[in-house]
XYZ file of C-alpha atoms in Angstrom:
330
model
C 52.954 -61.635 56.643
C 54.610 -60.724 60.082
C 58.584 -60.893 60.437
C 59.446 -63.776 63.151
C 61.305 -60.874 64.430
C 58.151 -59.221 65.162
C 57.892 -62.035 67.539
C 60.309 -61.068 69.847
C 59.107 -57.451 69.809
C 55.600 -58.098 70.924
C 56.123 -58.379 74.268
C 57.958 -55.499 74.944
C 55.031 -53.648 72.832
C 52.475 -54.282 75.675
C 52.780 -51.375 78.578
C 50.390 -49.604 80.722
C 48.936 -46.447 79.402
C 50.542 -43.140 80.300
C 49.112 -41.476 83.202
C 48.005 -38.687 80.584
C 45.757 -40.637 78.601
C 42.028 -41.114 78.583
C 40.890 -44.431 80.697
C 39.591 -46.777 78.294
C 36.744 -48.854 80.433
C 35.672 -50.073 77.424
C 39.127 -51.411 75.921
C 39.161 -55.299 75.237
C 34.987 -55.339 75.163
C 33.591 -57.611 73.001
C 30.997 -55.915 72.103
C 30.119 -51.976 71.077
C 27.727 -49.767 72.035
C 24.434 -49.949 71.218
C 22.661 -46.881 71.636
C 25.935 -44.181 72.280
C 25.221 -40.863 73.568
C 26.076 -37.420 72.011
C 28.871 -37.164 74.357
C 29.689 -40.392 74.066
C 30.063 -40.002 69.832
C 31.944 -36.328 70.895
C 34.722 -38.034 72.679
C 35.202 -41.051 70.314
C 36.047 -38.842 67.719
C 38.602 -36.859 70.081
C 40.075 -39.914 70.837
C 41.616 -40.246 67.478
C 42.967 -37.245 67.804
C 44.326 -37.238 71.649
C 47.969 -38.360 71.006
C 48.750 -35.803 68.468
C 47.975 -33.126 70.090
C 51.539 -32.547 71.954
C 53.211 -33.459 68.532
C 51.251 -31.604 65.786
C 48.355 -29.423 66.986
C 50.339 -27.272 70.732
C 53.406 -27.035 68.205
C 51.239 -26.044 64.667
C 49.308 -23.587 66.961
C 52.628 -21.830 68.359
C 54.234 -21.891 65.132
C 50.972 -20.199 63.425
C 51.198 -17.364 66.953
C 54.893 -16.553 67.435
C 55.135 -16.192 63.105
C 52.011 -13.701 62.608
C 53.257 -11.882 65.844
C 56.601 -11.059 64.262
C 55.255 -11.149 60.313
C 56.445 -7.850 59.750
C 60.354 -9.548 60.309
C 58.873 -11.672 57.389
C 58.149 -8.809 55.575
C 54.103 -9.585 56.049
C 51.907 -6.630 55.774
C 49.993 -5.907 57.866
C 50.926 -7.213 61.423
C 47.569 -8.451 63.090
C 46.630 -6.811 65.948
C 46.939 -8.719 69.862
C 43.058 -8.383 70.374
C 42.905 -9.870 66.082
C 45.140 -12.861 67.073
C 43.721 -13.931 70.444
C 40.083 -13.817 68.695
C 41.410 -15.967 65.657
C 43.346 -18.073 67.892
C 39.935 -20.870 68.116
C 40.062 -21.051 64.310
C 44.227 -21.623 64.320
C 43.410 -24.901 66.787
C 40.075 -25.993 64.995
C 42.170 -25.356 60.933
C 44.401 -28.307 62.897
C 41.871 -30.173 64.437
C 39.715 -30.826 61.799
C 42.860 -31.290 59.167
C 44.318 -33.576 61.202
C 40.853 -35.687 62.586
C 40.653 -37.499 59.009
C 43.774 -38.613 58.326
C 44.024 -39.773 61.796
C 41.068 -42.208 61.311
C 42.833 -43.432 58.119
C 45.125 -44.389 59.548
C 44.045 -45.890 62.876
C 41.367 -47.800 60.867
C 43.551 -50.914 59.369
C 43.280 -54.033 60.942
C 47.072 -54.093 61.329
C 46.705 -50.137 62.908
C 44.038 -51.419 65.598
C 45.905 -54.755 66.319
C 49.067 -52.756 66.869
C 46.879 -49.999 68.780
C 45.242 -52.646 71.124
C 48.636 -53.242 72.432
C 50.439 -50.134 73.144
C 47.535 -47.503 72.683
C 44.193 -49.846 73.872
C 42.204 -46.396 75.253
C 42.253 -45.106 71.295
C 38.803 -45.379 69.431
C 38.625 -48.298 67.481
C 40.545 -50.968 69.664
C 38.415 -49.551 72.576
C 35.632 -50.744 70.344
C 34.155 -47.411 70.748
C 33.268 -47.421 66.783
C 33.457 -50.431 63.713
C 36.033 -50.245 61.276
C 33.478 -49.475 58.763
C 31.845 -46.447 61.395
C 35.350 -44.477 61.466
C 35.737 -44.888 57.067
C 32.023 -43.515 57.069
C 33.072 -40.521 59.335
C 36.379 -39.665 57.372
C 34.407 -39.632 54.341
C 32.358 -36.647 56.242
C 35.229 -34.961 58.122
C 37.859 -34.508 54.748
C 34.727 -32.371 53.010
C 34.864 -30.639 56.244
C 37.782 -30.248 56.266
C 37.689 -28.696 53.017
C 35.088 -26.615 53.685
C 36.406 -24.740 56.442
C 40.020 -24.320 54.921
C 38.099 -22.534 52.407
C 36.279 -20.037 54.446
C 38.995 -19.758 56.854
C 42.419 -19.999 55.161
C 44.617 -22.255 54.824
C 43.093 -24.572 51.956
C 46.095 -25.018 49.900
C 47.812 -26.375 52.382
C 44.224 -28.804 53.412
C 44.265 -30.260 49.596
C 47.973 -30.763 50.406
C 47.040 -32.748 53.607
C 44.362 -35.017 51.763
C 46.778 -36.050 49.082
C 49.942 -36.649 51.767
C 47.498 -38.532 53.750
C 45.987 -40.586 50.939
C 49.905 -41.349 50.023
C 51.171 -42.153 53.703
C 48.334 -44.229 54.045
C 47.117 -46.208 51.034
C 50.068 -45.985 48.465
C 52.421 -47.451 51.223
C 54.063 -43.719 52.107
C 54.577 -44.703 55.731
C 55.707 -48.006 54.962
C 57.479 -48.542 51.884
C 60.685 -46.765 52.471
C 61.857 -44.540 55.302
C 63.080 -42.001 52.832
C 59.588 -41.315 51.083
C 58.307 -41.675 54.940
C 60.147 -39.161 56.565
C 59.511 -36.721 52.663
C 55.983 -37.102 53.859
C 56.379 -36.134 57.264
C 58.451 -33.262 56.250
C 55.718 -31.960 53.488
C 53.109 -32.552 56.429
C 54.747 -30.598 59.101
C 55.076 -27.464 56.658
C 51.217 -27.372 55.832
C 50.641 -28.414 59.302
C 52.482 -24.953 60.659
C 51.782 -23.061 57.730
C 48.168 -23.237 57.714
C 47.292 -21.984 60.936
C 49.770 -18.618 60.360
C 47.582 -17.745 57.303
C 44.384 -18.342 59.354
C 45.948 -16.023 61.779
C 46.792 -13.293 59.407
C 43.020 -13.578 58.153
C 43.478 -15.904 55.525
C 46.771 -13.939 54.034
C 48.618 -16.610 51.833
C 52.208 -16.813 52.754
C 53.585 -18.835 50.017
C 54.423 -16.219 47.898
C 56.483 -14.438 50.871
C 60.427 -15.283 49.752
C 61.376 -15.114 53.428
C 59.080 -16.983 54.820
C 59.294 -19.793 51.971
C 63.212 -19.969 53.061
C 61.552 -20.569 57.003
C 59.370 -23.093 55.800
C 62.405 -25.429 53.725
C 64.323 -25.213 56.534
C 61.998 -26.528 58.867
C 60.295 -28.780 56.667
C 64.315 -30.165 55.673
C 64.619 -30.100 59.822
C 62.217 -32.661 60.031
C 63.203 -34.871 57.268
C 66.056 -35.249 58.762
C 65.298 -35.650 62.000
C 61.962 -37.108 62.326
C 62.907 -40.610 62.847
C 62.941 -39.620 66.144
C 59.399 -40.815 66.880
C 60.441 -44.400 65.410
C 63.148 -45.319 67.756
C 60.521 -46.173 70.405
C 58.449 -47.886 68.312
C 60.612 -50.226 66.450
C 58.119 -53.127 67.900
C 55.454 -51.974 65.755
C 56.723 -51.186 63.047
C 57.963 -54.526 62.749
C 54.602 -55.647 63.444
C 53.098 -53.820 60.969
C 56.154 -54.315 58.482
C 57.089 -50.556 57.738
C 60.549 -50.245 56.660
C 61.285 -47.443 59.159
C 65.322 -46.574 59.763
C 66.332 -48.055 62.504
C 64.366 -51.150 61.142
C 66.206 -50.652 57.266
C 69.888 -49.328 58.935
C 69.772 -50.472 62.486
C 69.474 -49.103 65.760
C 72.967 -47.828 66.602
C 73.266 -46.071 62.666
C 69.603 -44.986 62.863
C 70.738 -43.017 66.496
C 73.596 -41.216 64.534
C 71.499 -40.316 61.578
C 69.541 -38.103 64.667
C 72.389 -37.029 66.772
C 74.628 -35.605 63.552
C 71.667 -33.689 61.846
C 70.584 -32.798 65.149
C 73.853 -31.016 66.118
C 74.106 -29.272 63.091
C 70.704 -27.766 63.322
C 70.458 -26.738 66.440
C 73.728 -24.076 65.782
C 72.708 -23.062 62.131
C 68.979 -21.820 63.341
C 69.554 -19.571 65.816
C 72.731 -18.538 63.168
C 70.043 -18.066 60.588
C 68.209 -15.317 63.002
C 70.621 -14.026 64.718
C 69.551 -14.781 67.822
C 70.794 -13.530 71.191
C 73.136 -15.697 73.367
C 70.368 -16.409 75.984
C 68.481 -17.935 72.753
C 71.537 -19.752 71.449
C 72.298 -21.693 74.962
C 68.803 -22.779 74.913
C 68.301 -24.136 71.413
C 72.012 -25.989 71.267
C 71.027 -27.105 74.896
C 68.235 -28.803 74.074
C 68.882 -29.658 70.415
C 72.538 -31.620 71.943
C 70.514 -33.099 74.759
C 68.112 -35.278 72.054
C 71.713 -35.787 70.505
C 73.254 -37.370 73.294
C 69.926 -39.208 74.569
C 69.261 -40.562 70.964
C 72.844 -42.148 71.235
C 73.208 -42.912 75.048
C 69.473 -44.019 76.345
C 68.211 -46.564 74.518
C 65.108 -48.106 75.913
C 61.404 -47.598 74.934
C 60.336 -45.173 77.585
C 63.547 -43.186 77.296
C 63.473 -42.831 73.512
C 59.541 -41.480 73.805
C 60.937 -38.969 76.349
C 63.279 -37.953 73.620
C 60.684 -37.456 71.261
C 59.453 -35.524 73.413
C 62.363 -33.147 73.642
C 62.452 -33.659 70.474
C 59.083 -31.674 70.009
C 59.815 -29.553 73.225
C 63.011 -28.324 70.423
C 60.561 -28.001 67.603
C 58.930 -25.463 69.329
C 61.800 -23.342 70.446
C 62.605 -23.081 66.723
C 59.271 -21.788 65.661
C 59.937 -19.366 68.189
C 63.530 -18.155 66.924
C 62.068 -15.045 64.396
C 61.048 -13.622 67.963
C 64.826 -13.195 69.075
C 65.563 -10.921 66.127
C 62.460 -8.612 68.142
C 63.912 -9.370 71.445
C 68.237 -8.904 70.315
């Protein structure tokens, strides 16, 4: 059942695509195609993946880079080689691709997911009518096997099994919607496999869990975005009243929800580049940043400026996966 609030969010739900994202000819058909192409299959299946690439697979990929450049600070043995990382680089972006392709199809495949993405998102797969409902279950079904299959050859598959059973929670046991705590837990637990995968795929399928200092790295960015990662759900408050997800601005409201980022985010934009001793050029640029998504969270408040925050937001993430390189550099 939708909130009457939900009413009064609709509206400001609908907006033109972002100059960035695929044109979607095909959005609001009435019909699907009959006899797609290859290509045509090739990019439906990108689609699901297109808006997450900025947010999970640029930032995953860095992490997975910068960490197996420096693993010797982690006490890693031995360091790969330039020529060994730039040739396993295509595996680090295709361990995320393909990890993140099925539970993006999960979750995009909901009748509340596509009524919600034919409103703010029309150019994605399914509300583009580029595939049935039924089509995208039948290709998950293939791609988490895949998935699977090349963690295990590859690296990375402890952290793939974690990903199925995250995604299965987030998305059929009411983890995204239930309660904002168990919501951002999930998000948290994601983001570590998510970053951690791709480093052991770069270090030729070296596990990494056992490694004390990087297991500190990992909790502290994985406790980073748990308490941060509400972010991303300042912007869409509209549908996630649509789709009745108890998200925290929707549970605490919007003014608390902005000071449960900006406190958290002050406070760990000074203790990281603390933790690694990082030089002063390094400290003015993660407290820069990290203060600026402070103060927007708290002073800009409408849709399109909270999505530009989130996208500082991940703009930050990135400069923190990159901190272990100051302790080369100082």
């Amino acid at each position: 059942m939708i909130s009457p609030t939900a009413h009064i969010f609709r509206k400001k739900l609908i907006r033109k695509p972002p100059f960035w994202a695929p044109s979607s000819t095909s959005a609001g058909s009435t019909s699907y195609a009959s006899s797609p192409s290859i290509s045509y299959r090739i990019y439906s299946i990108w689609l699901f993946t297109f808006s997450d690439i900025k947010t999970i697979i640029a930032p995953s990929f860095a992490f997975g880079f910068f960490t197996a450049y420096i693993s010797p600070s982690f006490d890693i043995h031995p360091a790969p080689t330039w020529q060994e990382l730039i040739q396993r680089a295509p595996l680090m972006l295709l361990w995320s691709w393909i990890n993140l392709l099925p539970f993006a199809i999960d979750n995009q495949r909901r009748p509340e997911s596509i009524a919600e993405d034919t409103l703010n998102k029309p150019w994605r797969t399914l509300p583009a009518k580029r595939m049935t409902p039924q089509q995208a279950f039948n290709l998950m079904l293939v791609f988490y096997p895949l998935a699977i299959l090349t963690s295990l050859q590859i690296g990375g598959l402890r952290q793939c099994i974690g990903l199925v059973v995250l995604g299965i929670w987030y998305n059929n046991f009411g983890g995204a919607d239930a309660s904002w705590i168990t919501r951002n837990f999930i998000n948290g637990c994601g983001f570590v496999c998510h970053i951690s995968a791709p480093l052991e795929v770069a270090l030729g399928g070296q596990q990494v869990a056992s490694n004390e200092s990087t297991i500190k790295w990992l909790l502290i960015i994985g406790t980073v975005v748990f308490t941060t990662v509400q972010t991303q759900d300042m912007y869409d408050q509209a549908g996630d009243c649509l789709h009745g997800r108890k998200s925290l601005p929707l549970v605490v409201g919007d003014g608390p929800a902005r000071w449960s980022i900006a406190v958290p985010m002050t406070f760990w934009c000074i203790f990281c580049p603390w933790y690694w001793s990082s030089s002063p050029i390094t400290w003015t640029l993660v407290v820069s940043l990290g203060l600026t998504v402070a103060g927007r969270s708290l002073a800009l408040r409408s849709v399109s400026q909270d999505r530009a925050t989130f996208r500082l937001w991940n703009l930050w993430m990135v400069c923190l996966y990159a901190l272990p390189l100051t302790r080369v550099v100082y």
